[in-house]
Amino acid sequence: MMKKLLLFVLDGLGDRPNPQLNGETPLQAAYRPNLNALVSTGLGGMMFPVRKGLVCGSDTSHLSLLGYDPEKVYTGRGPFEAMGLGIVAEPGDIAFRANFATRSRDGIISDRRAGRDIPESGSLAKKISFSMNGAEFIVKEGVEHRAALVIRGKGLSPEVSDSDPHEQGRAPRKVLPLDDNAKHTADLVNEYLERVRTILDSSPENRDRESKGKPAANELLLRGAGITPRLQPFREKYDLDGACLAGIPLITGIGNLAGLHLLKHPGATGRVDTDYNGKVKAAIRALDSHDFVIVNIKAPDIAGHDGDPLLKRDVIEKIDSALGQTFELSDSVVTCVTGDHSTPCASKEHSGDPVPILFSTSGMRRNNVRQFDEVNCCRSGFNLLSGDVMPMLMQLSDRLEKYGA
Ligand code: ZN
Ligand code: ZN
């Protein structure tokens, strides 16, 4: 019987020994009977996200986990930044990372971040989202001065330069085509930015900011153009009907590009207060109508970026408790639990350290790992790359075809 596949990605799971936890990692310090039981019934090892020597973002790592080589399909941060802010990017869309900035009367950028504090950025973003010359421009605000711009239309190219001068005291740059096919896009973006300047200069939000002595958010600086990749549909790649459950738009955006069915669970917030039990239950229920479900749980990464090892340990304990629901499935489902990268609390940023991984199902081979953590999984000597995860799942679920006679 072909089994179904259930992949849990605990975001930023990996860590380093932490003095606040007596030199243990948050995963080691967590009470985790279910993760330990799962690894004891299967294989435990270590996984390098994408490959050794890379510090991965969640986007590149999830692409690789799903079997898409980011070094082929990832052409720039722009489209993924935009998806992270909630723009549903479509293949072929051009996207930039953007900053609201302050342009003084002489046309010079006096503050690349417009004072950082821009509560008006949402309403400004709406005002500079419009259609022009057959293309649609969509701006979405992020935290502080950050934003993203997506351009949708025919014949667009990502081979254009930044308008961001990357330092203060200079004028915004003209966007230049970097190859022969990009002239139309460069012209279009320059004309758009002229209109944006007029709109932002005369906006009531900016007049209000200036009257309060705040720097105007009257320039949109663009950088890092990329094209939203066209991914081979997941169904075509694996003959699997797949679904994705995630609380953050970056991961649902990637699921969308892969053609996965996007599951909604109202309690999945993408924060540490997410409904862990409900999320695992929703994933299990989705297996009734899908062959494959990927679940992203963001909380460990948030605790890592906050530099809070106690919080990270606590959210891992909640996840462990919720994962208890998966045991009843082991005859019909292959379960994999791993992280997309390490986010050590000590550095508050992603690192290139490998992450622990487990595969569990009834009747499979086992190795000697009894505790799921960075140290015990490393001792097993079972090492893989994130691109090996789908092939492993396909093999353990008896879905691979014979190679040869
Ligand atoms: Zn991540
Ligand atoms: Zn992160």
PDB file of C-alpha atoms in Angstrom, residues 123-362:
ATOM      1  CA  SER A 123      -2.327  54.100   3.133  1.00  0.00           C
ATOM      2  CA  LEU A 124       0.627  55.435   1.108  1.00  0.00           C
ATOM      3  CA  ALA A 125       1.158  51.962  -0.394  1.00  0.00           C
ATOM      4  CA  LYS A 126      -2.468  51.895  -1.556  1.00  0.00           C
ATOM      5  CA  LYS A 127      -2.124  55.317  -3.204  1.00  0.00           C
ATOM      6  CA  ILE A 128       0.863  54.215  -5.256  1.00  0.00           C
ATOM      7  CA  SER A 129      -0.737  50.910  -6.331  1.00  0.00           C
ATOM      8  CA  PHE A 130      -2.364  51.406  -9.734  1.00  0.00           C
ATOM      9  CA  SER A 131      -2.316  50.356 -13.379  1.00  0.00           C
ATOM     10  CA  MET A 132      -0.384  52.268 -15.976  1.00  0.00           C
ATOM     11  CA  ASN A 133       0.720  51.628 -19.599  1.00  0.00           C
ATOM     12  CA  GLY A 134      -0.725  48.111 -19.572  1.00  0.00           C
ATOM     13  CA  ALA A 135       1.011  47.061 -16.341  1.00  0.00           C
ATOM     14  CA  GLU A 136      -0.281  46.694 -12.825  1.00  0.00           C
ATOM     15  CA  PHE A 137       1.796  48.073  -9.934  1.00  0.00           C
ATOM     16  CA  ILE A 138       1.119  46.627  -6.496  1.00  0.00           C
ATOM     17  CA  VAL A 139       2.859  48.033  -3.407  1.00  0.00           C
ATOM     18  CA  LYS A 140       2.561  46.415   0.003  1.00  0.00           C
ATOM     19  CA  GLU A 141       3.984  47.883   3.173  1.00  0.00           C
ATOM     20  CA  GLY A 142       6.188  45.922   5.567  1.00  0.00           C
ATOM     21  CA  VAL A 143       7.602  46.777   8.978  1.00  0.00           C
ATOM     22  CA  GLU A 144       8.908  50.320   9.503  1.00  0.00           C
ATOM     23  CA  HIS A 145      10.112  51.787   6.178  1.00  0.00           C
ATOM     24  CA  ARG A 146      10.087  48.519   4.260  1.00  0.00           C
ATOM     25  CA  ALA A 147       7.783  47.612   1.398  1.00  0.00           C
ATOM     26  CA  ALA A 148       7.649  45.557  -1.767  1.00  0.00           C
ATOM     27  CA  LEU A 149       6.620  46.413  -5.324  1.00  0.00           C
ATOM     28  CA  VAL A 150       5.214  43.863  -7.751  1.00  0.00           C
ATOM     29  CA  ILE A 151       4.760  44.672 -11.437  1.00  0.00           C
ATOM     30  CA  ARG A 152       2.439  42.480 -13.458  1.00  0.00           C
ATOM     31  CA  GLY A 153       2.239  42.752 -17.216  1.00  0.00           C
ATOM     32  CA  LYS A 154       3.484  41.480 -20.569  1.00  0.00           C
ATOM     33  CA  GLY A 155       7.119  41.426 -21.673  1.00  0.00           C
ATOM     34  CA  LEU A 156       8.653  42.390 -18.336  1.00  0.00           C
ATOM     35  CA  SER A 157      12.254  41.653 -17.436  1.00  0.00           C
ATOM     36  CA  PRO A 158      13.992  41.521 -14.029  1.00  0.00           C
ATOM     37  CA  GLU A 159      17.290  42.628 -15.624  1.00  0.00           C
ATOM     38  CA  VAL A 160      17.084  46.216 -14.439  1.00  0.00           C
ATOM     39  CA  SER A 161      19.209  48.204 -11.993  1.00  0.00           C
ATOM     40  CA  ASP A 162      18.166  49.624  -8.608  1.00  0.00           C
ATOM     41  CA  SER A 163      16.772  53.119  -8.129  1.00  0.00           C
ATOM     42  CA  ASP A 164      18.140  52.951  -4.578  1.00  0.00           C
ATOM     43  CA  PRO A 165      21.480  54.860  -4.452  1.00  0.00           C
ATOM     44  CA  HIS A 166      22.320  52.733  -1.368  1.00  0.00           C
ATOM     45  CA  GLU A 167      23.652  55.774   0.480  1.00  0.00           C
ATOM     46  CA  GLN A 168      22.314  59.047   1.761  1.00  0.00           C
ATOM     47  CA  GLY A 169      23.184  62.389   0.169  1.00  0.00           C
ATOM     48  CA  ARG A 170      22.633  61.185  -3.402  1.00  0.00           C
ATOM     49  CA  ALA A 171      19.695  61.457  -5.756  1.00  0.00           C
ATOM     50  CA  PRO A 172      17.641  58.349  -6.560  1.00  0.00           C
ATOM     51  CA  ARG A 173      19.152  56.613  -9.574  1.00  0.00           C
ATOM     52  CA  LYS A 174      17.486  56.170 -12.915  1.00  0.00           C
ATOM     53  CA  VAL A 175      16.584  52.520 -13.414  1.00  0.00           C
ATOM     54  CA  LEU A 176      18.714  51.163 -16.263  1.00  0.00           C
ATOM     55  CA  PRO A 177      18.212  48.097 -18.458  1.00  0.00           C
ATOM     56  CA  LEU A 178      20.942  45.502 -17.857  1.00  0.00           C
ATOM     57  CA  ASP A 179      20.299  43.731 -21.158  1.00  0.00           C
ATOM     58  CA  ASP A 180      18.626  44.401 -24.504  1.00  0.00           C
ATOM     59  CA  ASN A 181      15.273  42.935 -23.461  1.00  0.00           C
ATOM     60  CA  ALA A 182      14.862  45.088 -20.376  1.00  0.00           C
ATOM     61  CA  LYS A 183      14.493  48.555 -21.937  1.00  0.00           C
ATOM     62  CA  HIS A 184      10.684  48.487 -21.809  1.00  0.00           C
ATOM     63  CA  THR A 185      10.723  47.505 -18.120  1.00  0.00           C
ATOM     64  CA  ALA A 186      13.274  50.196 -17.194  1.00  0.00           C
ATOM     65  CA  ASP A 187      11.258  52.896 -19.008  1.00  0.00           C
ATOM     66  CA  LEU A 188       8.069  51.689 -17.353  1.00  0.00           C
ATOM     67  CA  VAL A 189       9.578  51.729 -13.859  1.00  0.00           C
ATOM     68  CA  ASN A 190      11.101  55.200 -14.333  1.00  0.00           C
ATOM     69  CA  GLU A 191       7.756  56.589 -15.490  1.00  0.00           C
ATOM     70  CA  TYR A 192       6.015  54.900 -12.573  1.00  0.00           C
ATOM     71  CA  LEU A 193       8.494  56.387 -10.086  1.00  0.00           C
ATOM     72  CA  GLU A 194       7.904  59.890 -11.517  1.00  0.00           C
ATOM     73  CA  ARG A 195       4.189  59.468 -10.862  1.00  0.00           C
ATOM     74  CA  VAL A 196       4.869  58.061  -7.409  1.00  0.00           C
ATOM     75  CA  ARG A 197       6.928  61.155  -6.524  1.00  0.00           C
ATOM     76  CA  THR A 198       4.072  63.453  -7.509  1.00  0.00           C
ATOM     77  CA  ILE A 199       1.541  61.406  -5.525  1.00  0.00           C
ATOM     78  CA  LEU A 200       3.698  61.094  -2.406  1.00  0.00           C
ATOM     79  CA  ASP A 201       4.818  64.759  -2.448  1.00  0.00           C
ATOM     80  CA  SER A 202       1.236  65.977  -2.419  1.00  0.00           C
ATOM     81  CA  SER A 203      -0.253  63.375  -0.094  1.00  0.00           C
ATOM     82  CA  PRO A 204      -1.993  64.581   3.076  1.00  0.00           C
ATOM     83  CA  GLU A 205      -0.088  61.895   5.013  1.00  0.00           C
ATOM     84  CA  ASN A 206       3.223  63.523   4.143  1.00  0.00           C
ATOM     85  CA  ARG A 207       1.992  67.079   4.723  1.00  0.00           C
ATOM     86  CA  ASP A 208       0.886  65.874   8.127  1.00  0.00           C
ATOM     87  CA  ARG A 209       4.264  64.256   8.808  1.00  0.00           C
ATOM     88  CA  GLU A 210       6.116  67.440   7.845  1.00  0.00           C
ATOM     89  CA  SER A 211       3.876  69.586  10.034  1.00  0.00           C
ATOM     90  CA  LYS A 212       4.864  67.341  12.945  1.00  0.00           C
ATOM     91  CA  GLY A 213       8.532  67.723  12.077  1.00  0.00           C
ATOM     92  CA  LYS A 214       8.847  64.147  10.787  1.00  0.00           C
ATOM     93  CA  PRO A 215      10.706  63.327   7.545  1.00  0.00           C
ATOM     94  CA  ALA A 216       8.313  62.852   4.618  1.00  0.00           C
ATOM     95  CA  ALA A 217       7.982  59.364   3.142  1.00  0.00           C
ATOM     96  CA  ASN A 218       8.047  60.820  -0.360  1.00  0.00           C
ATOM     97  CA  GLU A 219      10.304  58.457  -2.294  1.00  0.00           C
ATOM     98  CA  LEU A 220      10.076  54.735  -3.015  1.00  0.00           C
ATOM     99  CA  LEU A 221      13.593  53.321  -3.398  1.00  0.00           C
ATOM    100  CA  LEU A 222      13.734  50.058  -5.347  1.00  0.00           C
ATOM    101  CA  ARG A 223      16.337  47.314  -5.253  1.00  0.00           C
ATOM    102  CA  GLY A 224      16.861  43.600  -5.917  1.00  0.00           C
ATOM    103  CA  ALA A 225      14.540  43.037  -8.878  1.00  0.00           C
ATOM    104  CA  GLY A 226      13.599  39.429  -9.448  1.00  0.00           C
ATOM    105  CA  ILE A 227      11.075  37.462 -11.470  1.00  0.00           C
ATOM    106  CA  THR A 228       8.575  35.171  -9.799  1.00  0.00           C
ATOM    107  CA  PRO A 229       9.611  31.700 -10.950  1.00  0.00           C
ATOM    108  CA  ARG A 230       7.351  29.276 -12.755  1.00  0.00           C
ATOM    109  CA  LEU A 231       7.729  26.050 -10.753  1.00  0.00           C
ATOM    110  CA  GLN A 232       6.958  22.638 -12.146  1.00  0.00           C
ATOM    111  CA  PRO A 233       3.642  21.742 -10.496  1.00  0.00           C
ATOM    112  CA  PHE A 234       4.063  19.470  -7.508  1.00  0.00           C
ATOM    113  CA  ARG A 235       1.509  17.015  -8.899  1.00  0.00           C
ATOM    114  CA  GLU A 236       3.411  16.694 -12.168  1.00  0.00           C
ATOM    115  CA  LYS A 237       6.734  16.286 -10.340  1.00  0.00           C
ATOM    116  CA  TYR A 238       5.683  13.586  -7.863  1.00  0.00           C
ATOM    117  CA  ASP A 239       2.182  12.467  -8.912  1.00  0.00           C
ATOM    118  CA  LEU A 240       1.053  13.599  -5.475  1.00  0.00           C
ATOM    119  CA  ASP A 241      -1.935  15.691  -4.549  1.00  0.00           C
ATOM    120  CA  GLY A 242      -0.267  18.092  -2.103  1.00  0.00           C
ATOM    121  CA  ALA A 243      -1.404  20.635   0.439  1.00  0.00           C
ATOM    122  CA  CYS A 244       0.311  23.330   2.495  1.00  0.00           C
ATOM    123  CA  LEU A 245      -0.584  24.618   5.953  1.00  0.00           C
ATOM    124  CA  ALA A 246       1.346  27.667   7.135  1.00  0.00           C
ATOM    125  CA  GLY A 247       0.595  30.755   9.176  1.00  0.00           C
ATOM    126  CA  ILE A 248       2.972  33.036   7.279  1.00  0.00           C
ATOM    127  CA  PRO A 249       2.395  34.352   3.752  1.00  0.00           C
ATOM    128  CA  LEU A 250       5.970  33.648   2.580  1.00  0.00           C
ATOM    129  CA  ILE A 251       5.416  29.907   2.911  1.00  0.00           C
ATOM    130  CA  THR A 252       1.856  29.892   1.576  1.00  0.00           C
ATOM    131  CA  GLY A 253       3.234  31.937  -1.347  1.00  0.00           C
ATOM    132  CA  ILE A 254       5.764  29.213  -2.112  1.00  0.00           C
ATOM    133  CA  GLY A 255       3.071  26.543  -1.710  1.00  0.00           C
ATOM    134  CA  ASN A 256       0.940  28.492  -4.157  1.00  0.00           C
ATOM    135  CA  LEU A 257       3.744  28.624  -6.755  1.00  0.00           C
ATOM    136  CA  ALA A 258       4.233  24.854  -6.371  1.00  0.00           C
ATOM    137  CA  GLY A 259       0.538  24.300  -6.995  1.00  0.00           C
ATOM    138  CA  LEU A 260      -0.158  22.985  -3.507  1.00  0.00           C
ATOM    139  CA  HIS A 261      -3.651  23.288  -2.121  1.00  0.00           C
ATOM    140  CA  LEU A 262      -3.532  26.056   0.504  1.00  0.00           C
ATOM    141  CA  LEU A 263      -5.156  24.965   3.741  1.00  0.00           C
ATOM    142  CA  LYS A 264      -6.657  27.513   6.059  1.00  0.00           C
ATOM    143  CA  HIS A 265      -6.750  27.024   9.772  1.00  0.00           C
ATOM    144  CA  PRO A 266      -8.052  30.037  11.683  1.00  0.00           C
ATOM    145  CA  GLY A 267      -5.855  29.319  14.725  1.00  0.00           C
ATOM    146  CA  ALA A 268      -2.643  29.214  12.649  1.00  0.00           C
ATOM    147  CA  THR A 269      -1.296  32.701  13.337  1.00  0.00           C
ATOM    148  CA  GLY A 270       2.362  32.335  12.401  1.00  0.00           C
ATOM    149  CA  ARG A 271       3.182  33.560  15.907  1.00  0.00           C
ATOM    150  CA  VAL A 272       4.096  31.902  19.196  1.00  0.00           C
ATOM    151  CA  ASP A 273       0.432  31.962  20.298  1.00  0.00           C
ATOM    152  CA  THR A 274      -0.569  29.742  17.369  1.00  0.00           C
ATOM    153  CA  ASP A 275      -2.976  26.857  17.988  1.00  0.00           C
ATOM    154  CA  TYR A 276      -0.453  24.000  17.842  1.00  0.00           C
ATOM    155  CA  ASN A 277      -2.937  21.196  18.529  1.00  0.00           C
ATOM    156  CA  GLY A 278      -5.459  22.511  16.052  1.00  0.00           C
ATOM    157  CA  LYS A 279      -2.811  22.940  13.398  1.00  0.00           C
ATOM    158  CA  VAL A 280      -1.549  19.360  13.685  1.00  0.00           C
ATOM    159  CA  LYS A 281      -5.142  18.129  13.711  1.00  0.00           C
ATOM    160  CA  ALA A 282      -5.949  20.145  10.577  1.00  0.00           C
ATOM    161  CA  ALA A 283      -2.907  18.645   8.825  1.00  0.00           C
ATOM    162  CA  ILE A 284      -3.976  15.118   9.755  1.00  0.00           C
ATOM    163  CA  ARG A 285      -7.500  15.786   8.551  1.00  0.00           C
ATOM    164  CA  ALA A 286      -6.135  17.112   5.247  1.00  0.00           C
ATOM    165  CA  LEU A 287      -4.532  13.700   4.633  1.00  0.00           C
ATOM    166  CA  ASP A 288      -8.043  12.312   4.040  1.00  0.00           C
ATOM    167  CA  SER A 289      -8.160  14.201   0.751  1.00  0.00           C
ATOM    168  CA  HIS A 290      -4.439  14.732  -0.047  1.00  0.00           C
ATOM    169  CA  ASP A 291      -1.386  12.482  -0.455  1.00  0.00           C
ATOM    170  CA  PHE A 292       1.081  15.008   0.953  1.00  0.00           C
ATOM    171  CA  VAL A 293       0.831  17.789   3.509  1.00  0.00           C
ATOM    172  CA  ILE A 294       3.608  20.211   4.462  1.00  0.00           C
ATOM    173  CA  VAL A 295       3.120  22.126   7.707  1.00  0.00           C
ATOM    174  CA  ASN A 296       5.251  25.134   8.685  1.00  0.00           C
ATOM    175  CA  ILE A 297       5.308  26.129  12.355  1.00  0.00           C
ATOM    176  CA  LYS A 298       6.989  29.520  12.631  1.00  0.00           C
ATOM    177  CA  ALA A 299       7.266  29.909  16.429  1.00  0.00           C
ATOM    178  CA  PRO A 300      10.785  28.464  17.072  1.00  0.00           C
ATOM    179  CA  ASP A 301      12.261  30.921  14.543  1.00  0.00           C
ATOM    180  CA  ILE A 302      10.510  33.838  16.233  1.00  0.00           C
ATOM    181  CA  ALA A 303      11.930  32.827  19.616  1.00  0.00           C
ATOM    182  CA  GLY A 304      15.365  32.448  18.017  1.00  0.00           C
ATOM    183  CA  HIS A 305      15.258  35.943  16.486  1.00  0.00           C
ATOM    184  CA  ASP A 306      14.112  37.279  19.861  1.00  0.00           C
ATOM    185  CA  GLY A 307      17.165  35.661  21.451  1.00  0.00           C
ATOM    186  CA  ASP A 308      14.908  33.887  23.958  1.00  0.00           C
ATOM    187  CA  PRO A 309      16.052  30.276  24.547  1.00  0.00           C
ATOM    188  CA  LEU A 310      13.465  29.684  27.295  1.00  0.00           C
ATOM    189  CA  LEU A 311      10.634  30.707  24.969  1.00  0.00           C
ATOM    190  CA  LYS A 312      12.106  28.550  22.205  1.00  0.00           C
ATOM    191  CA  ARG A 313      12.248  25.557  24.563  1.00  0.00           C
ATOM    192  CA  ASP A 314       8.635  26.212  25.623  1.00  0.00           C
ATOM    193  CA  VAL A 315       7.249  26.416  22.084  1.00  0.00           C
ATOM    194  CA  ILE A 316       9.083  23.196  21.200  1.00  0.00           C
ATOM    195  CA  GLU A 317       7.354  21.518  24.164  1.00  0.00           C
ATOM    196  CA  LYS A 318       3.963  22.698  22.867  1.00  0.00           C
ATOM    197  CA  ILE A 319       4.770  21.406  19.387  1.00  0.00           C
ATOM    198  CA  ASP A 320       5.898  18.077  20.872  1.00  0.00           C
ATOM    199  CA  SER A 321       2.647  17.725  22.756  1.00  0.00           C
ATOM    200  CA  ALA A 322       0.624  18.442  19.591  1.00  0.00           C
ATOM    201  CA  LEU A 323       2.658  15.902  17.578  1.00  0.00           C
ATOM    202  CA  GLY A 324       1.336  13.139  19.853  1.00  0.00           C
ATOM    203  CA  GLN A 325      -1.656  13.057  17.519  1.00  0.00           C
ATOM    204  CA  THR A 326       0.461  11.599  14.700  1.00  0.00           C
ATOM    205  CA  PHE A 327       1.114   8.189  16.317  1.00  0.00           C
ATOM    206  CA  GLU A 328      -2.202   6.666  15.320  1.00  0.00           C
ATOM    207  CA  LEU A 329      -1.232   7.272  11.663  1.00  0.00           C
ATOM    208  CA  SER A 330       1.949   5.251  11.474  1.00  0.00           C
ATOM    209  CA  ASP A 331       0.511   2.365   9.425  1.00  0.00           C
ATOM    210  CA  SER A 332      -0.710   4.627   6.658  1.00  0.00           C
ATOM    211  CA  VAL A 333       1.502   7.726   6.812  1.00  0.00           C
ATOM    212  CA  VAL A 334       5.220   8.523   6.684  1.00  0.00           C
ATOM    213  CA  THR A 335       5.938  11.375   9.073  1.00  0.00           C
ATOM    214  CA  CYS A 336       8.991  13.606   8.778  1.00  0.00           C
ATOM    215  CA  VAL A 337       9.904  16.309  11.286  1.00  0.00           C
ATOM    216  CA  THR A 338      12.737  18.755  10.685  1.00  0.00           C
ATOM    217  CA  GLY A 339      13.622  22.450  10.550  1.00  0.00           C
ATOM    218  CA  ASP A 340      14.245  24.730   7.597  1.00  0.00           C
ATOM    219  CA  HIS A 341      17.469  26.125   9.122  1.00  0.00           C
ATOM    220  CA  SER A 342      18.978  26.934  12.506  1.00  0.00           C
ATOM    221  CA  THR A 343      18.207  30.211  14.272  1.00  0.00           C
ATOM    222  CA  PRO A 344      20.522  30.230  17.307  1.00  0.00           C
ATOM    223  CA  CYS A 345      19.172  32.354  20.159  1.00  0.00           C
ATOM    224  CA  ALA A 346      22.687  33.592  20.921  1.00  0.00           C
ATOM    225  CA  SER A 347      23.093  35.260  17.521  1.00  0.00           C
ATOM    226  CA  LYS A 348      19.375  35.991  16.892  1.00  0.00           C
ATOM    227  CA  GLU A 349      19.977  35.219  13.227  1.00  0.00           C
ATOM    228  CA  HIS A 350      19.970  32.199  10.917  1.00  0.00           C
ATOM    229  CA  SER A 351      23.136  30.118  10.852  1.00  0.00           C
ATOM    230  CA  GLY A 352      24.507  27.457   8.537  1.00  0.00           C
ATOM    231  CA  ASP A 353      24.340  24.711  11.201  1.00  0.00           C
ATOM    232  CA  PRO A 354      22.519  21.569  10.058  1.00  0.00           C
ATOM    233  CA  VAL A 355      19.173  20.706  11.664  1.00  0.00           C
ATOM    234  CA  PRO A 356      17.945  17.428  13.151  1.00  0.00           C
ATOM    235  CA  ILE A 357      15.522  15.387  11.057  1.00  0.00           C
ATOM    236  CA  LEU A 358      13.437  12.279  11.679  1.00  0.00           C
ATOM    237  CA  PHE A 359      11.449   9.907   9.487  1.00  0.00           C
ATOM    238  CA  SER A 360       8.928   7.623  11.131  1.00  0.00           C
ATOM    239  CA  THR A 361       6.435   5.027   9.923  1.00  0.00           C
ATOM    240  CA  SER A 362       5.552   1.451  10.718  1.00  0.00           C
TER     241      SER A 362
END
